[in-house]
PDB file of C-alpha atoms in Angstrom:
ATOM      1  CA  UNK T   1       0.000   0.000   0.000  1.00 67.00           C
ATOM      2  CA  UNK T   2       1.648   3.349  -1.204  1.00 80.00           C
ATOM      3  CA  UNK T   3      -0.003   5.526   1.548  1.00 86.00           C
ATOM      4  CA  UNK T   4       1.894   2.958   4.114  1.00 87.00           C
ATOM      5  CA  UNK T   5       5.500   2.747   2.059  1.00 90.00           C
ATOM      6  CA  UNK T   6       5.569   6.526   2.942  1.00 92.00           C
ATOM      7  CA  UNK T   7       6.403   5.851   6.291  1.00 93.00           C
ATOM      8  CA  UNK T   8       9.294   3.609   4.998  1.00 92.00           C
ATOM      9  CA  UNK T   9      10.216   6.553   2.906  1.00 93.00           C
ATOM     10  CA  UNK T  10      10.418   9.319   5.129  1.00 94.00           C
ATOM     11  CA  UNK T  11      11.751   6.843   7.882  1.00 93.00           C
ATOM     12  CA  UNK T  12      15.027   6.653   5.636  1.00 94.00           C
ATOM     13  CA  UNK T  13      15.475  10.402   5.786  1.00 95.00           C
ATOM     14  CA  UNK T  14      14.730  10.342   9.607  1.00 96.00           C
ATOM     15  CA  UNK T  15      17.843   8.399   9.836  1.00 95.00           C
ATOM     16  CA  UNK T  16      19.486   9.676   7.035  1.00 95.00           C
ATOM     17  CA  UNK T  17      19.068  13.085   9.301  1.00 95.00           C
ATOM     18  CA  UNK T  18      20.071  12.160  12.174  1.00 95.00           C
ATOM     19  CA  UNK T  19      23.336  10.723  10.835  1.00 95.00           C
ATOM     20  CA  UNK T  20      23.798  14.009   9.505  1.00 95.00           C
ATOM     21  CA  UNK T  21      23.171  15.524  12.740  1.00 95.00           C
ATOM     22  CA  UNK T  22      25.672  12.839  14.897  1.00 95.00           C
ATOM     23  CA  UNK T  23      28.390  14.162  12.332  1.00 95.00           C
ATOM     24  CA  UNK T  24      27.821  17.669  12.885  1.00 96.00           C
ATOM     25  CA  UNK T  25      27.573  16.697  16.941  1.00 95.00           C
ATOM     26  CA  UNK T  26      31.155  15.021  16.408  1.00 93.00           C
ATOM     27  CA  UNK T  27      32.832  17.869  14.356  1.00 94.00           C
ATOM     28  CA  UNK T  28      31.495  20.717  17.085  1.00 94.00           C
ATOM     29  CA  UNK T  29      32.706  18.488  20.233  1.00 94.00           C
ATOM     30  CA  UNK T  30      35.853  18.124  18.176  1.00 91.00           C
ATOM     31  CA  UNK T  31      36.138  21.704  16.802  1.00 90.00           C
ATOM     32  CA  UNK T  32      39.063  22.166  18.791  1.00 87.00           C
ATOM     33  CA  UNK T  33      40.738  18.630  19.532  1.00 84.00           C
ATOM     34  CA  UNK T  34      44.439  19.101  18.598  1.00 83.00           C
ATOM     35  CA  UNK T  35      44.622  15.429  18.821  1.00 79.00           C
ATOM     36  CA  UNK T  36      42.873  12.817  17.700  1.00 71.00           C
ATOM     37  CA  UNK T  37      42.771   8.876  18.698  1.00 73.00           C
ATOM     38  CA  UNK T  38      45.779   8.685  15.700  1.00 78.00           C
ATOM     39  CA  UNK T  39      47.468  11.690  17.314  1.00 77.00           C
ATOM     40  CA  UNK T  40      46.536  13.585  14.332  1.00 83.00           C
ATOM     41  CA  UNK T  41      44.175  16.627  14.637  1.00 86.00           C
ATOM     42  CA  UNK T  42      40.945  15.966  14.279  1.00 89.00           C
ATOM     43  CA  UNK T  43      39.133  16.139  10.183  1.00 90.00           C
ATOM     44  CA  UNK T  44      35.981  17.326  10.032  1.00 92.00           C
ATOM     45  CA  UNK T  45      33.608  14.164   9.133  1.00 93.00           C
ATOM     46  CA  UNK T  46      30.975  15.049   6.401  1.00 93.00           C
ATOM     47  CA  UNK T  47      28.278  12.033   5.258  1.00 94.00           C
ATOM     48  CA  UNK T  48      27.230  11.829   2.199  1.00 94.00           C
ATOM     49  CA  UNK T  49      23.760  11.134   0.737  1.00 94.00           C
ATOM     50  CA  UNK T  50      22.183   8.613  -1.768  1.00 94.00           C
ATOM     51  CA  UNK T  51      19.216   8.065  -3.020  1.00 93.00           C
ATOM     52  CA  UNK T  52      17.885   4.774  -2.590  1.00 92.00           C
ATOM     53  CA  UNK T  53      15.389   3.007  -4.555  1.00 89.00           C
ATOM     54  CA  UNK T  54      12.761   0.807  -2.047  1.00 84.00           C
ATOM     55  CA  UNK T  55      13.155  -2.677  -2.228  1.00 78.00           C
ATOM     56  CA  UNK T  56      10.247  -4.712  -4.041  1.00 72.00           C
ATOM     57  CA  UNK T  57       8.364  -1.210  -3.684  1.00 74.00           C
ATOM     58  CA  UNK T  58       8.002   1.758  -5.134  1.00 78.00           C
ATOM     59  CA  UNK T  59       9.088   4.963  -4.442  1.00 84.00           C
ATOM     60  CA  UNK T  60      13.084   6.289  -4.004  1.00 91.00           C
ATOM     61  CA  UNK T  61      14.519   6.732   0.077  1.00 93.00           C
ATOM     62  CA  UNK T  62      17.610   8.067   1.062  1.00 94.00           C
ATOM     63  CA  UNK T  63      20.749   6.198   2.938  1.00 93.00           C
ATOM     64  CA  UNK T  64      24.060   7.685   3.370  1.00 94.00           C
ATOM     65  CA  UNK T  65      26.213   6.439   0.966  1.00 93.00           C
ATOM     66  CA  UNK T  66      29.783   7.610   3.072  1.00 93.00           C
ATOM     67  CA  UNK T  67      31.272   9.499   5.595  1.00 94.00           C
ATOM     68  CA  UNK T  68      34.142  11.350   3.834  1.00 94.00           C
ATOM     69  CA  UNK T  69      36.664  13.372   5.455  1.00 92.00           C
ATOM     70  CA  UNK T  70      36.957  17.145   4.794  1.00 89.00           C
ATOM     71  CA  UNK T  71      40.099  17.938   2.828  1.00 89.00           C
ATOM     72  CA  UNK T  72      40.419  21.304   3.877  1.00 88.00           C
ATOM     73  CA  UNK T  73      44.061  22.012   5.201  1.00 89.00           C
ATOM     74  CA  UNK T  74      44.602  21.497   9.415  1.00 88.00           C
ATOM     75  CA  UNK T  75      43.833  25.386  10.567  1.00 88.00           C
ATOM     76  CA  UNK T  76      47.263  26.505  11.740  1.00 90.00           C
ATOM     77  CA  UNK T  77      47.935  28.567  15.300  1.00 89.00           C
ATOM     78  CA  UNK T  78      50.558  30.496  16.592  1.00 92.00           C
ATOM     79  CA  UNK T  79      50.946  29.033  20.222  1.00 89.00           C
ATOM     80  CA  UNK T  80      54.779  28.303  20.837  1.00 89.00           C
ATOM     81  CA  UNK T  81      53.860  27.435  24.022  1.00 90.00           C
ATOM     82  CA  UNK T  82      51.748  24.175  23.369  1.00 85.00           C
ATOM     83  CA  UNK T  83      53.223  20.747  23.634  1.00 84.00           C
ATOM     84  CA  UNK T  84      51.929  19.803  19.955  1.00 82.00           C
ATOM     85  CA  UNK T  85      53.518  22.960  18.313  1.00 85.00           C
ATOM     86  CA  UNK T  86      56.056  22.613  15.639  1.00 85.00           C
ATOM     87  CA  UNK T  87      59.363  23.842  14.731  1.00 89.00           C
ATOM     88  CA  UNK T  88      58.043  27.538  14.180  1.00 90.00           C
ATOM     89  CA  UNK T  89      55.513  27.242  16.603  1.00 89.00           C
ATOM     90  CA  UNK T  90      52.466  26.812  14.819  1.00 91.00           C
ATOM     91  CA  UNK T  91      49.691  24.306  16.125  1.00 89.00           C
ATOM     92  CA  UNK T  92      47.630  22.149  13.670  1.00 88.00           C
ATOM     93  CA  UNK T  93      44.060  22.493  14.753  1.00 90.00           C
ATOM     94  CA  UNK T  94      41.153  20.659  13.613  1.00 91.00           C
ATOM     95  CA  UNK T  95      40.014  22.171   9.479  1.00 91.00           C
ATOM     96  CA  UNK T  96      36.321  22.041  11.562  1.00 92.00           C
ATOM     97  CA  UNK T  97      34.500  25.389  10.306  1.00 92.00           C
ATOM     98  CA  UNK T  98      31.963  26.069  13.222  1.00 93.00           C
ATOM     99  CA  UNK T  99      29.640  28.570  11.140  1.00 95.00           C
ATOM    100  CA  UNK T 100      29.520  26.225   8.410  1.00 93.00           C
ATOM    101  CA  UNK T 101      28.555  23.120  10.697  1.00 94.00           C
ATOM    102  CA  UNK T 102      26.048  25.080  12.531  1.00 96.00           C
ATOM    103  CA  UNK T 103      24.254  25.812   9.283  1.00 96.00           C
ATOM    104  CA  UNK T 104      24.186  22.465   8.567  1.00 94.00           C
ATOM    105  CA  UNK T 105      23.083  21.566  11.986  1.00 95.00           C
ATOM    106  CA  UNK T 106      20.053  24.108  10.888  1.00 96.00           C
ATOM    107  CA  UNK T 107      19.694  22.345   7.794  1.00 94.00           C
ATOM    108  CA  UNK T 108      19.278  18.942   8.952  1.00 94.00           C
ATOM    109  CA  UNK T 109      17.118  20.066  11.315  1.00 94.00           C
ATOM    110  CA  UNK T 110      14.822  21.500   9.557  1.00 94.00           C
ATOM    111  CA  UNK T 111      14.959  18.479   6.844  1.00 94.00           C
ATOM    112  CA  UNK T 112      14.291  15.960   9.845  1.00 96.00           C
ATOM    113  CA  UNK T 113      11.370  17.694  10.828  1.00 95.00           C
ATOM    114  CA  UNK T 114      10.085  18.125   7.348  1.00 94.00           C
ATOM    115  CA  UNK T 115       9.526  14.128   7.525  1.00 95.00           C
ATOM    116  CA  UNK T 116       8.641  13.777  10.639  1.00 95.00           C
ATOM    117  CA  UNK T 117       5.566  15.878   9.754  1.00 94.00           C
ATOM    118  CA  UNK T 118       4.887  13.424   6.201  1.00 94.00           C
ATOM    119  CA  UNK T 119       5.083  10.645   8.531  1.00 95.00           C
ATOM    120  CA  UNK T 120       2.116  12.235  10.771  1.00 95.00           C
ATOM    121  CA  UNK T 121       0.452  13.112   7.451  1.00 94.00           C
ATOM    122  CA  UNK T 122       0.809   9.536   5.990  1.00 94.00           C
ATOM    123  CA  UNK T 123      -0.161   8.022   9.594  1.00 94.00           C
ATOM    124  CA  UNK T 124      -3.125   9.899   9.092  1.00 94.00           C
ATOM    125  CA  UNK T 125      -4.775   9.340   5.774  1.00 93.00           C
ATOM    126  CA  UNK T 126      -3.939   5.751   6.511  1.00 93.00           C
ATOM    127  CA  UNK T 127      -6.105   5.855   9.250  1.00 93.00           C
ATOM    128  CA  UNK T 128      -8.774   7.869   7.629  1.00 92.00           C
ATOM    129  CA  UNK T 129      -9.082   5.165   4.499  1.00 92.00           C
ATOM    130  CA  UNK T 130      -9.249   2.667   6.999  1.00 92.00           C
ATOM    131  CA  UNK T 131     -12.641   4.282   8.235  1.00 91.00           C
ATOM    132  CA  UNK T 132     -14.387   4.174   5.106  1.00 88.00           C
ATOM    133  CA  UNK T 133     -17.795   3.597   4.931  1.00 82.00           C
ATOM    134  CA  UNK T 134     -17.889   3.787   8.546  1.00 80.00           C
TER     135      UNK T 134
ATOM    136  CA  UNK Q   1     -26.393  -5.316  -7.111  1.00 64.00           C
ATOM    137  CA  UNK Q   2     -22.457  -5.502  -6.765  1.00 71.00           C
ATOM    138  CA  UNK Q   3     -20.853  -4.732 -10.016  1.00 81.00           C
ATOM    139  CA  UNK Q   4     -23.076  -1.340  -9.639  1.00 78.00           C
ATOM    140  CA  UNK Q   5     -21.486  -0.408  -6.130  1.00 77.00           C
ATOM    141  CA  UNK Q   6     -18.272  -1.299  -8.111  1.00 83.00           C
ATOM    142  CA  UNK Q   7     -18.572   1.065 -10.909  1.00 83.00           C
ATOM    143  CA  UNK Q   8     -20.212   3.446  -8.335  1.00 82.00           C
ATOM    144  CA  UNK Q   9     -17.231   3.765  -6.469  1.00 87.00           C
ATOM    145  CA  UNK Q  10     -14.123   2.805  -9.097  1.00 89.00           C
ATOM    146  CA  UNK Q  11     -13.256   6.069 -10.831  1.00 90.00           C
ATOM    147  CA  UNK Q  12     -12.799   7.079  -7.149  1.00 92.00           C
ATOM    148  CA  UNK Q  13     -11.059   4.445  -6.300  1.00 91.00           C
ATOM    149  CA  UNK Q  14      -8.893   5.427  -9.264  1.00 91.00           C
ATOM    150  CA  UNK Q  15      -8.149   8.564  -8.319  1.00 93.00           C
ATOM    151  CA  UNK Q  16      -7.375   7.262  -4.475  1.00 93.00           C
ATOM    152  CA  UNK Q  17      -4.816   4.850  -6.022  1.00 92.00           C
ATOM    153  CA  UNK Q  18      -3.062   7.515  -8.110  1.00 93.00           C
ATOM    154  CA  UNK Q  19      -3.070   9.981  -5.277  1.00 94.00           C
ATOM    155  CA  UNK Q  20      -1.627   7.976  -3.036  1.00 93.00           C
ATOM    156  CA  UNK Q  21       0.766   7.105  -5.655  1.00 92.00           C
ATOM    157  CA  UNK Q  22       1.577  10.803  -6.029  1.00 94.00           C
ATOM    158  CA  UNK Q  23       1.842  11.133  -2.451  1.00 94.00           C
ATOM    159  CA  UNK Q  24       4.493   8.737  -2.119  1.00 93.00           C
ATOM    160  CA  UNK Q  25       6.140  10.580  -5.137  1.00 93.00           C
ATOM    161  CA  UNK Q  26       5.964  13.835  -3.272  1.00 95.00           C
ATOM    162  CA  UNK Q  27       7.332  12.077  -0.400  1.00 95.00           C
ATOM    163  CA  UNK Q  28      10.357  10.786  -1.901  1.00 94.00           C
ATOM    164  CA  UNK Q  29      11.203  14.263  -2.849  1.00 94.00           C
ATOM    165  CA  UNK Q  30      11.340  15.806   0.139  1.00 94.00           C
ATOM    166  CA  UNK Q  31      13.267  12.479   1.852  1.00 94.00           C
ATOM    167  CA  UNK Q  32      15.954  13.213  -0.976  1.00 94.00           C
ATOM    168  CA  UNK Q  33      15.646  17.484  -0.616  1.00 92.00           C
ATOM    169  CA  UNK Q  34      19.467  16.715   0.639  1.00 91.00           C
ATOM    170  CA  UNK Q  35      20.495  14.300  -1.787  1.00 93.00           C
ATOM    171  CA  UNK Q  36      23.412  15.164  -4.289  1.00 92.00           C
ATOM    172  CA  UNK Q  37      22.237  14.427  -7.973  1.00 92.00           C
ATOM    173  CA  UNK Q  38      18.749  13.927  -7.361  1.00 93.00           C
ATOM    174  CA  UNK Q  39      16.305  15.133  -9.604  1.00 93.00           C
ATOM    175  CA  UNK Q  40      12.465  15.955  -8.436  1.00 93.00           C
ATOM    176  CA  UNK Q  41       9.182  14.378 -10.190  1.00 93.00           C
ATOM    177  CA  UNK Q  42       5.719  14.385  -9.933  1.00 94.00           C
ATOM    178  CA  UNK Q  43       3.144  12.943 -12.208  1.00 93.00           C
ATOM    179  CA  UNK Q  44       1.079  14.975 -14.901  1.00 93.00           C
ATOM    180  CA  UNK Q  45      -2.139  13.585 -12.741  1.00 93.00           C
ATOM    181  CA  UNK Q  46      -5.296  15.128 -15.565  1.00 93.00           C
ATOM    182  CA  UNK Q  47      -3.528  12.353 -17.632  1.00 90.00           C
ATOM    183  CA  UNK Q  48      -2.881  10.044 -15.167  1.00 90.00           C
ATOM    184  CA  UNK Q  49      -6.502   9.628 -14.025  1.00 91.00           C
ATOM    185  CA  UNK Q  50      -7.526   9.840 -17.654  1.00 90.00           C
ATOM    186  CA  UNK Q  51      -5.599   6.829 -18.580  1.00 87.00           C
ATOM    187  CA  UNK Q  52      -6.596   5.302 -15.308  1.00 88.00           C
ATOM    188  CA  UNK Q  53     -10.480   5.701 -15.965  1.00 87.00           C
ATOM    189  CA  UNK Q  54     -10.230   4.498 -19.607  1.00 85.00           C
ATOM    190  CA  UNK Q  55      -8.161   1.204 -18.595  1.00 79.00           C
ATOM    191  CA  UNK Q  56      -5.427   2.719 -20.775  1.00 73.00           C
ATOM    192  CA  UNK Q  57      -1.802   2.100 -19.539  1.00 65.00           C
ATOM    193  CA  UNK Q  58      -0.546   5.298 -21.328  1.00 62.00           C
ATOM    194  CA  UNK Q  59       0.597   7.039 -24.487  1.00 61.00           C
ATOM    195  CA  UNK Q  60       2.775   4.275 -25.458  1.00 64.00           C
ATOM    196  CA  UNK Q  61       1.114   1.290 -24.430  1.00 65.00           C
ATOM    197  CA  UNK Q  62       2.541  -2.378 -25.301  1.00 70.00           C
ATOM    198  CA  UNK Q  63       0.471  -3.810 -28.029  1.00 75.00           C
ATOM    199  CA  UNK Q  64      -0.287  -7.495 -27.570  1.00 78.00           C
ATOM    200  CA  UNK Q  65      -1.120  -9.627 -30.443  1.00 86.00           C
ATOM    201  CA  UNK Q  66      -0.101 -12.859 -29.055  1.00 85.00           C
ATOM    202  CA  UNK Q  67      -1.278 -14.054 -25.523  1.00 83.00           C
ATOM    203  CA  UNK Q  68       2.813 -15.485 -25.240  1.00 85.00           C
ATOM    204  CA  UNK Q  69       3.356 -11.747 -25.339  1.00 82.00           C
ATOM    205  CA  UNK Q  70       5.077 -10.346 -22.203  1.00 78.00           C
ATOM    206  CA  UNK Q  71       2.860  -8.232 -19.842  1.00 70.00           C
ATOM    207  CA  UNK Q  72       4.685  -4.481 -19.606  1.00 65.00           C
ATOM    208  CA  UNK Q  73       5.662  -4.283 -16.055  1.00 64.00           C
ATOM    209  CA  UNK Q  74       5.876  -0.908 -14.468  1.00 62.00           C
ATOM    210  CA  UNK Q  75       4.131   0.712 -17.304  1.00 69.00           C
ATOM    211  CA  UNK Q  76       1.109   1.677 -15.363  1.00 79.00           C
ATOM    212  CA  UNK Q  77      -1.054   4.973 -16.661  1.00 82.00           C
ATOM    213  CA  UNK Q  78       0.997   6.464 -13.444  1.00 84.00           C
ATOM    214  CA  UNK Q  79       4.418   5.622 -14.643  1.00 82.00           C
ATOM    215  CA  UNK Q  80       3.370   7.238 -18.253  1.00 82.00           C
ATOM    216  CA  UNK Q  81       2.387  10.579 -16.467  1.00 86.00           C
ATOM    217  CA  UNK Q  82       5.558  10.761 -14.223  1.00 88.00           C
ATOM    218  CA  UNK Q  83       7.227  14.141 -15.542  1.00 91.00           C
ATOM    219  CA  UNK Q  84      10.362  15.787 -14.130  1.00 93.00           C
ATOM    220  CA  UNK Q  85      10.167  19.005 -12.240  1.00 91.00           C
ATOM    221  CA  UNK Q  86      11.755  21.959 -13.702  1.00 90.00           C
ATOM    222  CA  UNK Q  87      13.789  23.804 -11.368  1.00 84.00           C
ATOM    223  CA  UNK Q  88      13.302  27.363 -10.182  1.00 81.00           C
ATOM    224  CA  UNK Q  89      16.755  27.777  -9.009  1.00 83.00           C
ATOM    225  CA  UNK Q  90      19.343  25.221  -9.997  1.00 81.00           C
ATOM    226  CA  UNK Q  91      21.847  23.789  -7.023  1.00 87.00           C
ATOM    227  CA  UNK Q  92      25.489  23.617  -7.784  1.00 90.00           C
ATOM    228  CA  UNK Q  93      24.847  19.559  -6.474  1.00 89.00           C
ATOM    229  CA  UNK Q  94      22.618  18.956  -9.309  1.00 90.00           C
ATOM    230  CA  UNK Q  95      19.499  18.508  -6.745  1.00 91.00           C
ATOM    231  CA  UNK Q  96      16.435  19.719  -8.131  1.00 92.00           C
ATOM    232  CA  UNK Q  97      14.046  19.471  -4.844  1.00 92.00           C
ATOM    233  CA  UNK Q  98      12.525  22.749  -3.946  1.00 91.00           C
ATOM    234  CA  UNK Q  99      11.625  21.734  -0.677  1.00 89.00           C
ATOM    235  CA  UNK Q 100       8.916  24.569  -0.473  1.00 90.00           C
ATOM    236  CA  UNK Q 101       6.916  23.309  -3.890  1.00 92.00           C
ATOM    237  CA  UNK Q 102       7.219  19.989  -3.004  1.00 93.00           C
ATOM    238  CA  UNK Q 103       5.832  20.788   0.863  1.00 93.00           C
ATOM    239  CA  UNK Q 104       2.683  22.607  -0.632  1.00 94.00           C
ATOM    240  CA  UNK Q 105       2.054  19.826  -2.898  1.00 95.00           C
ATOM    241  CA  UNK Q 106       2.363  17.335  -0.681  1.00 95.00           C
ATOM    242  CA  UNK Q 107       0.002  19.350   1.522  1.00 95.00           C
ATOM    243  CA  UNK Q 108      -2.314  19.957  -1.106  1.00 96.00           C
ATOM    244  CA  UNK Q 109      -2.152  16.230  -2.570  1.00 96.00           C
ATOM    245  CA  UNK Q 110      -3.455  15.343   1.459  1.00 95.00           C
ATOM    246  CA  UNK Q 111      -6.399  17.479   1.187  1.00 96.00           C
ATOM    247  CA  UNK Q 112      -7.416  16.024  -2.150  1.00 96.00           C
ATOM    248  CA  UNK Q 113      -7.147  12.350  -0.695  1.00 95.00           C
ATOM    249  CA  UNK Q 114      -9.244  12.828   1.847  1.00 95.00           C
ATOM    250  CA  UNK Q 115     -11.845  14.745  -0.417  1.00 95.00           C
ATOM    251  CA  UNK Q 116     -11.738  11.421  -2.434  1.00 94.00           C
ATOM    252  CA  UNK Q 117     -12.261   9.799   0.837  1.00 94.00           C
ATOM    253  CA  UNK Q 118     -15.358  11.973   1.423  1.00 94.00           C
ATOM    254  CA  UNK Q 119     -16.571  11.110  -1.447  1.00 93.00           C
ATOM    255  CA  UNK Q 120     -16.650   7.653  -1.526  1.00 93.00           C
ATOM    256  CA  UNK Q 121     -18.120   7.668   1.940  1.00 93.00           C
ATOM    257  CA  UNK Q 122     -21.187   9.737   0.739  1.00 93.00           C
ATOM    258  CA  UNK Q 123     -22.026   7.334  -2.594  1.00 91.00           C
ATOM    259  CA  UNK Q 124     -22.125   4.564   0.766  1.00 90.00           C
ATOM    260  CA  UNK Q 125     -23.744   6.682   3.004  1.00 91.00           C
ATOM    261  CA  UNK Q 126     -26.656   7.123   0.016  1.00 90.00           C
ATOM    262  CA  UNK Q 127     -26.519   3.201  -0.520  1.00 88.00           C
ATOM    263  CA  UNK Q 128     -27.085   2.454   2.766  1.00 89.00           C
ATOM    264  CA  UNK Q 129     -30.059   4.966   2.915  1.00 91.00           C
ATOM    265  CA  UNK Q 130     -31.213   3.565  -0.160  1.00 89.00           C
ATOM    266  CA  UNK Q 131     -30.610   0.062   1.306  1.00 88.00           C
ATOM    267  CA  UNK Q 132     -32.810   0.951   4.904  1.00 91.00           C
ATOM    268  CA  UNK Q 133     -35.579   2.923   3.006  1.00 83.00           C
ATOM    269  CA  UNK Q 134     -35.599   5.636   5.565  1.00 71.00           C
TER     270      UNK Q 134
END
């Protein structure tokens, strides 16, 4: 039943989202982590979405495909003082750009609730053709 | 008795089907509103329930002169009316989901459901009055 494979649909995004979300959560708490579990700064995780078609249904859902690491160069720091710092004492901090994960904190937000909303929708008229002729 | 309560009811049943088709369409657009490379549809749905009503599969139907001919899968009146959405705005990911459009459709695609809904439960409401003689 279509109306019911929407749930299925917009279920993928929910978790599509909130993967989304957990990497933004992880490159924030790590915005300034000058090492990482390798001893390298941290990279700034990014995932990266697909679109999926449903299996033996119709209708296309969404999965990430990867999480990819941001090339962006290691932000450099003048601290001489630190432990980590190099010859010239520069620090390589995490290449996590705050602004630009907090607009896609905003982003996914907004996208998660977007479905969550279809899903009440769907829920709905699913219940409302079940009362026909009632 | 029954084949008239069928043909009472089937073109809305028709149009049920194919709206609940669409709505699933509409709600794998906004699922993939994130999704690099995806492109938005929706279905042409004048045409749609056209086909629908006159047991037509579409504009380029299969035509069988053998019964060892293969039935067309996927070639329903609702696959022959799927169009792609042209874009307002294009993204530099090659997404063409305008979350907004597709939002308001899906919204408006709800309210037409359950007016099909409404109306099949009035032709039963009159049968059963019919029925009771009251």
């Amino acid at each position: 039943m279509s109306i019911l494979n929407i749930l299925h649909i917009a279920g993928s995004a929910l978790t599509a989202q909130s993967a989304r979300l957990n990497a933004v959560a992880s490159n924030l708490a790590n915005a300034d982590s000058v090492a990482g579990a390798d001893g390298r700064p941290y990279k700034a995780k990014q995932v990266v979405f697909e679109a999926v078609p449903m299996v033996g249904r119709d209708g296309v859902g969404v999965r990430v495909a990867q999480v990819v690491e941001d090339a962006a160069p290691a932000r450099l720091v003048y601290d001489p003082t630190n432990t980590a710092a190099d010859a010239q004492g520069y620090v390589a901090m995490p290449n996590v750009n705050v602004v630009e994960e907090m607009v896609n904190m905003i982003s996914a937000s907004r996208s998660y609730q977007a479905n969550a909303e279809i899903m009440n929708t769907a829920k709905q008229l699913a219940l409302r053709t079940l009362a026909i002729g009632q | 008795m029954t084949d008239r309560i069928d043909d009472a009811l089937r073109f809305h049943q028709q149009g049920l089907n194919l709206r609940a088709r669409r709505q699933q369409l509409l709600s794998s657009n906004i699922a993939n509103a994130d999704t690099p490379h995806y492109k938005a549809r929706d279905i042409d749905f004048r045409q749609a329930l056209a086909h629908a009503v006159a047991g037509k599969t579409g504009p380029l139907a299969l035509v069988q002169t053998s019964r060892r001919h293969l039935e067309p899968r996927g070639g329903g009146p609702f696959e022959a009316a799927m169009r792609y959405r042209t874009e307002h705005q294009g993204s530099v990911d090659g997404n063409t989901v305008n979350a907004d459009v597709e939002r308001a459709a899906f919204a408006e695609n709800a309210v037409h459901y359950e007016a099909t809904l409404t109306f099949m439960n009035g032709i039963l409401r009159t049968m059963q009055t019919a029925i009771q003689g009251q």
